[in-house]
Amino acid sequence: MRLSRFYLPVLKETPADAQIASHRLMLRAGMIRQEGAGIYAWLPLGFRVLKKIEQIVREEQDRAHAVEMLMPTIQSADLWRESGRYDAYGKEMLRITDRADREMLYGPTNEEMITEIFRAGVRSYKDLPKMLYHIQWKFRDEIRPRFGIMRGREFLMKDCYSFDVDEESARNSYNKMFVAYLRTFARMGLKSIPMRADTGPIGGDLSHEFIVLADTGESAVFCDKGLVDMDVPAKTTDFDSDLQPVIDQFTSLYAATDEMHDEKEFETKVASENRISARGIEVGHIFFFGEKYSAPMKAVVAGPDGGDINVQMGSYGVGVSRLLGAIIEAYHDEAGCKWPMPVAPFHVGLVNLRVGDEACDAACAKLYAELEAAGVDVLYDDTPARPGEKFARMDLIGLPYQITIGPRGLGAGEAEVKDRHTGEKSNASLDDVAGEIAAKVKAALDYA
RNA sequence: CGGGGCGUAGCGCAGCCUGGUAGCGCAUCUGGUUUGGGACCAGAGGGUCGCAAGUUCGAAUCUUGCCGCCCCGACCA
């Protein structure tokens, strides 16, 4: 992509409303634009990151045998009356009426709708288990939206729903999502820690929040240091195998958000030097809720004996748009973002320091073509801006590698390569640089 | 929803207390000099001062109402 054709409205000054780093940087780097309280437009740069995150989420859902679909954002009130949540949900739900005065709502979540879809198509226990998911915009009329996209009213969420014939089987579905979540966040460079969470009226131990540690997180969290160093399950994990040992490993050490925190247990179970008391960002939440929706909404299958069985359900959410904020919180410095390769809007920034200079233009054009041919996403700064502005802008948008071509290096047949994460700069021969960078990009995209 | 604060040019702000018809920095445009970490000189454009009503000869400024946004608390991906 040529920067001259792109739309990248960067801000030199920090917008007054932005309180935390991720919000500030997303506004400054021209990734989002606020259109209302908790409502944002995704500008091209931010949209590219959102898409990459979404794709990683999708790949890991698919790997865990969940099946993608897409449900509408607008739902009917009647559907929610079946579960009893239309009145229970409160003002967080955006209620609207259509031209015929039918009561509708902009979906804050989809348990009712997926249950309705499931019951229409599944009759027998032999069709179970099933896991269905979609990645779709939600609207929750939050009391207080804040921190940019971290708590927006409109946000992109992956929500998956599982259907099983009994609790034991439901636990398998739960475990699959548990492992999928560990992998999903790890692939984005995030260290997520599953923490036991409030299960609400159902009880039991089948609810976990996945928390990314960050000073600006909204929740206070407490956990054993050992969890931070735990290796996530590999790509080769067989999701048809018994995943319980993995879950046991991750739940063996203490980890709880403040509402579930038990200080006494914390002090007994965790040696003082291993106690982490920090703040975190909730990026995922998994839930088993049994017959909460299947019973009132009559989502039943015929069992082996021919009798009706209420299906056992679970739901599994990932805050896709929130993840952008979480990643920036984890990877940034004074100058700007520092994107991990798998979610970077472009892999490489190519900076032409002297646009209009024949030699510079030619060298950049050649390199640009070579990189693109090698499958590298390149943002080519072909604008006539001054060097200082170009460097600052590249640092701000935080592409993992910057390749700079200017008259000085060109004389020696060299380009300068900067690693945005380490800050290291080195010179590379013009002939080899495309191949070297392409190899580094490929290596960084290859995940476990 | 309770508490606090803010709406003045694209962005960041001053002016408001003590009414007299709007200013600064950055950005933008033109010309020139520049060009390896956010240049310099000269010139130019851009604002119904959130909206409405009221007070007044006169309102960005005072009064009232409304709208919007931000921050602190209880909820959530």
XYZ file of C-alpha atoms (C1' of nucleotides) in Angstrom:
525
model
C 0.000 0.000 0.000
C 1.262 3.406 -0.930
C 0.835 5.845 1.910
C -0.112 8.547 -0.580
C -3.216 6.508 -1.464
C -4.012 5.371 2.058
C -6.060 7.288 4.596
C -3.952 7.851 7.670
C -4.998 10.953 9.582
C -2.353 11.015 12.318
C -2.468 13.534 15.124
C 0.608 15.277 16.372
C -1.009 16.300 19.587
C -2.691 14.051 22.081
C -6.467 14.344 22.111
C -7.646 15.650 25.458
C -10.277 12.982 26.017
C -7.965 10.008 25.860
C -6.854 8.794 29.250
C -4.981 5.583 28.591
C -2.177 4.723 26.209
C -4.167 2.509 23.888
C -6.926 5.062 23.431
C -4.437 7.868 22.897
C -2.398 5.917 20.391
C -5.383 4.646 18.454
C -6.594 8.203 18.000
C -3.161 9.594 17.243
C -2.285 6.843 14.787
C -5.499 7.416 12.881
C -6.947 3.998 13.685
C -10.314 5.056 15.036
C -12.510 8.082 15.223
C -15.090 8.693 17.871
C -18.618 9.137 16.555
C -20.430 9.189 19.884
C -20.071 8.019 23.478
C -18.596 4.540 23.182
C -19.113 4.471 19.422
C -16.200 4.493 17.005
C -15.535 4.423 13.309
C -12.700 2.107 12.322
C -10.339 3.932 10.016
C -8.274 1.923 7.533
C -5.277 1.313 9.780
C -7.319 0.212 12.772
C -9.580 -1.837 10.561
C -6.626 -3.814 9.240
C -5.605 -4.774 12.771
C -9.179 -5.629 13.671
C -9.357 -7.967 10.686
C -6.133 -9.703 11.638
C -7.287 -10.247 15.190
C -10.617 -11.496 13.957
C -8.889 -13.979 11.672
C -6.764 -15.416 14.468
C -9.857 -15.807 16.617
C -11.590 -17.515 13.709
C -8.733 -19.928 13.033
C -8.591 -21.060 16.630
C -12.357 -21.443 16.872
C -12.308 -23.580 13.762
C -9.438 -25.626 15.147
C -11.527 -26.344 18.245
C -14.323 -27.641 15.986
C -16.635 -24.688 16.375
C -18.577 -23.816 13.226
C -18.893 -20.260 11.996
C -22.160 -18.614 11.059
C -23.669 -15.142 11.258
C -26.721 -13.968 13.113
C -28.441 -10.599 12.679
C -27.762 -7.665 14.969
C -31.458 -6.828 15.234
C -33.594 -9.274 17.187
C -37.232 -9.419 18.127
C -38.426 -8.719 21.639
C -40.615 -11.820 21.581
C -37.571 -14.066 21.369
C -36.245 -12.517 24.536
C -39.591 -12.838 26.266
C -39.266 -16.604 25.873
C -36.212 -16.686 28.073
C -37.582 -14.052 30.406
C -34.658 -11.748 29.728
C -36.538 -9.035 27.863
C -37.636 -7.488 31.122
C -34.643 -8.662 33.111
C -31.944 -7.165 30.920
C -32.591 -3.582 31.820
C -31.423 -0.369 30.247
C -28.252 -1.847 28.825
C -30.371 -3.210 26.033
C -31.035 -0.847 23.180
C -34.721 -1.218 22.394
C -36.184 -0.021 19.142
C -39.427 -0.255 17.260
C -39.924 -0.734 13.552
C -42.488 1.014 11.341
C -45.225 -1.384 12.403
C -44.449 -0.649 16.038
C -42.983 -4.113 16.518
C -40.642 -4.227 19.452
C -37.089 -4.997 18.408
C -33.693 -4.728 19.997
C -30.080 -4.397 18.962
C -28.556 -7.607 20.265
C -26.300 -7.356 23.294
C -25.685 -11.125 23.012
C -27.222 -14.082 21.228
C -28.163 -16.912 23.587
C -31.842 -16.650 22.757
C -31.362 -16.507 19.033
C -28.882 -19.360 18.848
C -31.150 -21.478 21.025
C -34.019 -20.776 18.678
C -31.858 -21.658 15.677
C -30.602 -24.810 17.325
C -33.996 -26.126 18.374
C -35.331 -25.626 14.863
C -32.735 -27.922 13.392
C -31.668 -30.508 15.922
C -33.886 -33.348 17.089
C -31.676 -36.147 18.300
C -28.931 -36.623 20.833
C -27.028 -38.235 17.965
C -26.549 -34.767 16.443
C -24.671 -33.559 19.488
C -22.305 -32.099 20.436
C -22.455 -28.913 18.394
C -20.556 -25.671 18.722
C -21.635 -22.641 16.699
C -20.065 -19.216 16.696
C -20.141 -15.902 14.969
C -18.143 -12.712 15.007
C -20.514 -9.827 15.047
C -21.185 -6.340 16.338
C -22.937 -6.038 19.644
C -24.487 -3.051 21.296
C -24.743 -2.638 25.025
C -25.886 0.694 26.295
C -23.229 0.806 28.968
C -23.727 3.058 31.921
C -20.312 4.460 31.354
C -18.378 3.768 28.190
C -14.712 4.616 28.589
C -11.144 4.071 27.512
C -11.929 4.221 23.820
C -12.740 0.847 22.364
C -11.896 -0.930 25.617
C -15.402 -0.357 26.840
C -17.373 0.829 23.896
C -21.106 0.550 23.605
C -20.767 -0.936 20.157
C -18.097 -3.605 19.989
C -17.049 -6.602 17.948
C -17.435 -9.868 19.754
C -16.881 -13.476 18.945
C -19.562 -15.462 20.681
C -19.686 -19.217 20.557
C -22.392 -21.480 21.914
C -22.133 -25.161 22.726
C -24.870 -27.762 22.846
C -24.382 -31.084 24.590
C -26.475 -33.973 25.709
C -25.180 -34.053 29.272
C -22.914 -32.246 31.673
C -19.926 -34.448 31.110
C -20.028 -33.821 27.401
C -20.620 -30.121 28.046
C -17.419 -30.052 30.015
C -15.571 -31.337 26.959
C -16.948 -28.458 24.916
C -15.974 -26.082 27.664
C -12.471 -27.497 27.724
C -12.081 -27.078 23.985
C -12.908 -23.410 24.250
C -10.626 -23.059 27.233
C -7.696 -24.340 25.186
C -8.741 -22.379 22.099
C -8.710 -19.194 24.159
C -5.261 -19.814 25.570
C -3.989 -20.281 22.030
C -5.903 -17.368 20.559
C -4.482 -14.798 22.920
C -0.980 -16.271 22.843
C -0.893 -15.958 19.064
C -1.451 -12.220 19.434
C 1.448 -11.946 21.804
C -0.748 -11.731 24.871
C -0.234 -13.580 28.100
C -3.725 -14.451 29.212
C -4.531 -15.947 32.552
C -7.715 -17.918 33.070
C -9.304 -16.874 36.336
C -12.255 -18.428 37.996
C -15.262 -16.238 37.632
C -18.681 -15.815 39.082
C -20.998 -18.435 37.624
C -24.155 -16.635 38.633
C -27.221 -18.589 39.653
C -26.036 -21.895 38.171
C -23.083 -22.388 40.457
C -20.330 -24.871 39.817
C -16.793 -24.143 38.732
C -17.392 -23.805 35.019
C -16.748 -20.173 34.317
C -13.454 -18.510 33.627
C -12.461 -15.037 32.668
C -9.361 -14.707 30.533
C -7.387 -11.788 31.824
C -4.449 -9.966 30.290
C -2.344 -8.272 32.916
C -2.084 -4.515 32.364
C -1.761 -1.563 34.687
C -4.701 0.122 33.038
C -6.968 -2.906 33.331
C -10.420 -2.437 34.764
C -10.348 -5.364 37.160
C -8.132 -6.025 40.132
C -6.765 -9.553 39.891
C -4.789 -11.944 42.042
C -2.796 -14.921 40.824
C 0.150 -17.215 41.170
C 3.224 -16.152 39.238
C 3.508 -19.681 37.875
C 0.565 -19.025 35.572
C 2.399 -16.305 33.750
C 5.139 -18.703 32.705
C 2.916 -21.600 31.727
C 3.218 -22.774 28.120
C 0.060 -22.765 26.068
C -1.036 -25.944 24.273
C 0.555 -26.416 20.851
C -0.997 -26.111 17.418
C -0.845 -29.884 17.170
C -3.223 -30.287 20.105
C -5.863 -32.880 19.300
C -9.189 -31.316 20.213
C -10.849 -34.710 20.133
C -8.593 -35.925 22.910
C -9.204 -35.455 26.610
C -8.178 -31.879 27.340
C -8.926 -32.083 31.053
C -5.232 -32.407 32.028
C -4.507 -29.052 30.356
C -7.387 -27.399 32.161
C -6.272 -28.999 35.421
C -2.796 -27.624 34.910
C -4.030 -24.089 34.323
C -6.529 -24.181 37.136
C -4.205 -25.792 39.656
C -2.672 -22.467 40.613
C -4.521 -19.647 42.299
C -6.073 -17.020 40.034
C -9.107 -14.889 40.748
C -10.600 -11.517 39.952
C -11.442 -9.308 42.882
C -15.087 -10.389 43.126
C -13.998 -14.026 43.470
C -10.866 -13.311 45.459
C -10.285 -15.044 48.762
C -7.346 -13.426 50.489
C -6.972 -16.228 53.005
C -6.816 -18.901 50.330
C -4.437 -16.741 48.307
C -2.019 -16.505 51.195
C -2.265 -20.187 52.023
C -1.898 -21.523 48.511
C 0.644 -19.120 47.090
C 4.089 -18.409 48.491
C 4.499 -14.702 49.095
C 7.172 -14.278 46.406
C 4.822 -15.816 43.831
C 1.809 -13.668 44.625
C 0.803 -11.342 41.856
C -1.657 -8.668 42.756
C -2.272 -6.601 39.678
C -4.800 -5.188 37.288
C -6.108 -6.901 34.211
C -8.150 -6.581 31.063
C -10.858 -9.138 30.516
C -10.518 -10.315 26.934
C -12.564 -13.477 27.126
C -15.165 -15.145 29.279
C -16.365 -18.717 29.079
C -19.467 -20.043 30.713
C -21.379 -23.230 31.247
C -24.993 -22.515 32.085
C -26.729 -25.830 31.578
C -30.433 -25.560 30.880
C -30.842 -21.866 31.571
C -32.090 -21.201 28.027
C -32.849 -24.675 26.739
C -35.468 -25.313 29.429
C -37.611 -22.164 29.061
C -37.124 -22.098 25.304
C -37.709 -25.832 24.927
C -34.504 -26.708 23.113
C -34.779 -30.453 23.490
C -33.434 -33.499 21.723
C -34.642 -37.064 21.825
C -32.442 -39.195 24.044
C -31.504 -42.854 23.539
C -34.696 -43.885 25.312
C -36.826 -41.618 23.139
C -37.547 -39.129 25.911
C -36.898 -35.377 25.673
C -33.633 -34.056 27.043
C -32.972 -30.367 27.611
C -29.660 -29.626 25.968
C -26.768 -28.460 28.113
C -25.438 -25.166 26.898
C -22.407 -23.004 27.310
C -21.374 -19.660 25.844
C -17.929 -18.351 25.105
C -17.111 -14.738 24.353
C -14.060 -12.914 23.090
C -13.909 -9.136 22.925
C -12.397 -8.846 19.469
C -12.309 -5.055 19.315
C -11.219 -4.814 22.921
C -8.217 -6.978 22.078
C -6.759 -4.140 20.035
C -6.657 -2.023 23.127
C -5.208 -4.844 25.180
C -2.451 -5.454 22.638
C -1.488 -1.795 22.513
C -1.446 -1.633 26.293
C 1.009 -4.522 26.223
C 3.090 -3.273 23.292
C 3.835 0.412 23.075
C 6.346 3.053 24.090
C 6.505 6.838 24.173
C 6.736 7.056 20.401
C 3.796 4.832 19.585
C 2.538 1.319 18.980
C 4.776 -1.712 18.635
C 2.612 -4.301 16.912
C 3.364 -7.989 17.244
C 3.800 -9.324 13.721
C 0.641 -11.473 13.615
C -1.652 -8.490 14.186
C 0.416 -5.686 12.663
C -1.560 -3.590 10.171
C 1.400 -3.952 7.807
C 4.487 -6.043 8.381
C 6.928 -3.478 7.095
C 7.106 0.248 6.545
C 9.203 1.362 3.610
C 10.383 4.940 3.936
C 11.540 6.912 0.931
C 13.455 9.804 2.414
C 13.734 11.743 -0.803
C 10.667 11.362 -2.932
C 11.357 12.855 -6.314
C 14.989 11.793 -6.303
C 15.326 9.362 -9.179
C 17.663 6.938 -7.439
C 15.587 6.853 -4.247
C 12.336 6.426 -6.122
C 13.753 3.611 -8.227
C 15.295 1.762 -5.290
C 12.047 2.031 -3.310
C 9.909 0.910 -6.210
C 12.080 -2.147 -6.684
C 12.132 -3.031 -3.007
C 8.401 -2.447 -2.685
C 7.710 -4.852 -5.531
C 10.108 -7.475 -4.185
C 8.560 -7.394 -0.719
C 5.020 -7.589 -2.014
C 5.999 -10.457 -4.275
C 7.400 -12.237 -1.226
C 4.026 -11.948 0.488
C 5.002 -9.149 2.845
C 2.440 -6.442 3.684
C 4.227 -3.188 3.029
C 3.209 0.371 3.734
C 5.304 2.453 1.384
C 5.757 6.038 2.528
C 5.972 7.772 -0.819
C 4.833 11.121 0.529
C 6.928 14.262 0.183
C 7.064 14.789 3.972
C 10.350 15.581 5.660
C 12.453 12.786 7.172
C 11.712 13.629 10.784
C 7.999 13.561 10.209
C 8.247 10.254 8.358
C 10.216 8.594 11.112
C 7.885 9.872 13.800
C 4.865 8.687 11.868
C 6.328 5.232 11.300
C 7.163 4.902 14.979
C 3.667 6.028 15.874
C 1.877 3.456 13.762
C 4.370 0.899 15.001
C 4.977 -1.507 12.125
C 7.434 -4.216 13.251
C 10.105 -3.308 10.694
C 11.016 -0.061 9.025
C 13.192 0.037 5.961
C 14.629 3.440 5.178
C 16.057 4.428 1.839
C 17.786 7.751 1.408
C 20.573 9.325 -0.627
C 23.126 8.648 2.063
C 22.718 4.869 2.261
C 21.970 4.543 -1.396
C 25.490 5.639 -2.255
C 26.783 2.601 -0.388
C 24.112 0.358 -1.874
C 22.441 0.021 1.498
C 19.102 0.455 3.184
C 18.626 0.961 6.887
C 16.456 -1.526 8.741
C 14.934 -0.695 12.083
C 13.330 -3.193 14.391
C 10.493 -1.299 16.068
C 10.403 -3.652 19.048
C 14.069 -3.531 19.990
C 14.815 -0.164 18.437
C 17.913 -1.659 16.805
C 19.007 -0.233 13.496
C 21.255 -1.960 11.007
C 22.310 -1.556 7.434
C 21.499 -4.143 4.827
C 22.537 -4.490 1.239
C 19.839 -3.322 -1.154
C 20.068 -6.596 -3.013
C 19.448 -8.776 0.033
C 17.183 -6.708 2.236
C 13.877 -7.877 0.752
C 14.795 -11.510 1.199
C 16.073 -10.991 4.720
C 13.012 -9.098 5.844
C 10.643 -11.518 4.161
C 12.323 -14.349 6.056
C 12.014 -12.509 9.363
C 8.361 -11.744 8.732
C 7.658 -15.320 7.830
C 9.421 -16.545 10.946
C 7.459 -14.163 13.154
C 4.177 -15.263 11.629
C 4.909 -18.920 12.151
C 3.256 -19.859 15.393
C 3.412 -22.825 17.685
C -27.911 6.704 37.804
C -25.114 9.672 41.835
C -20.703 13.026 42.136
C -17.166 16.294 39.370
C -15.806 18.834 34.774
C -15.865 20.510 29.711
C -18.269 22.287 24.792
C -14.675 28.786 21.123
C -11.171 27.071 13.409
C -9.264 20.102 11.688
C -6.307 19.323 16.748
C -4.611 21.610 21.493
C -6.031 25.930 24.053
C -6.728 31.497 25.691
C -10.714 35.068 26.009
C -15.857 34.583 30.062
C -14.959 36.635 36.563
C -15.386 42.736 35.217
C -20.729 42.346 28.213
C -18.478 46.369 23.201
C -18.819 41.906 17.835
C -12.939 36.545 18.495
C -7.323 35.306 19.343
C -2.690 31.957 19.975
C 0.145 27.375 18.730
C -0.035 23.257 15.502
C -2.277 21.665 10.953
C -3.997 23.395 5.832
C -3.146 26.398 1.057
C 0.443 29.614 -2.198
C 5.583 31.146 -3.255
C 10.630 30.553 -1.939
C 14.803 28.415 0.748
C 15.470 23.536 2.748
C 15.720 17.895 3.280
C 18.753 11.227 7.649
C 14.453 12.246 13.690
C 8.055 16.386 13.808
C 12.449 22.935 9.306
C 12.659 28.381 8.052
C 10.870 33.056 5.658
C 6.756 35.645 3.379
C 1.674 35.558 2.406
C -3.440 33.340 2.539
C -7.892 30.695 3.780
C -10.875 28.746 7.689
C -15.174 29.944 13.424
C -23.874 30.631 13.134
C -18.254 30.755 20.047
C -22.966 23.142 21.215
C -28.552 24.525 20.587
C -32.702 27.522 22.144
C -34.964 31.253 24.858
C -34.252 35.429 28.090
C -31.757 40.122 30.157
C -29.399 44.317 27.532
C -28.537 49.662 23.041
C -25.122 45.458 22.579
C -23.977 38.443 24.668
C -18.501 33.792 23.448
C -19.029 36.551 28.141
C -24.833 37.250 32.452
C -29.680 33.974 33.406
C -32.728 29.613 32.326
C -33.693 25.199 29.693
C -32.006 21.468 26.465
C -28.200 18.593 23.851
C -23.362 16.471 23.555
C -18.716 14.739 25.538
C -15.045 13.449 29.440
C -13.561 11.853 34.459
C -14.652 9.113 39.527
C -18.164 5.010 41.519
C -21.832 0.191 41.013
C -22.225 -3.571 35.736
C -19.938 -6.039 31.364
C -16.344 -8.978 25.932
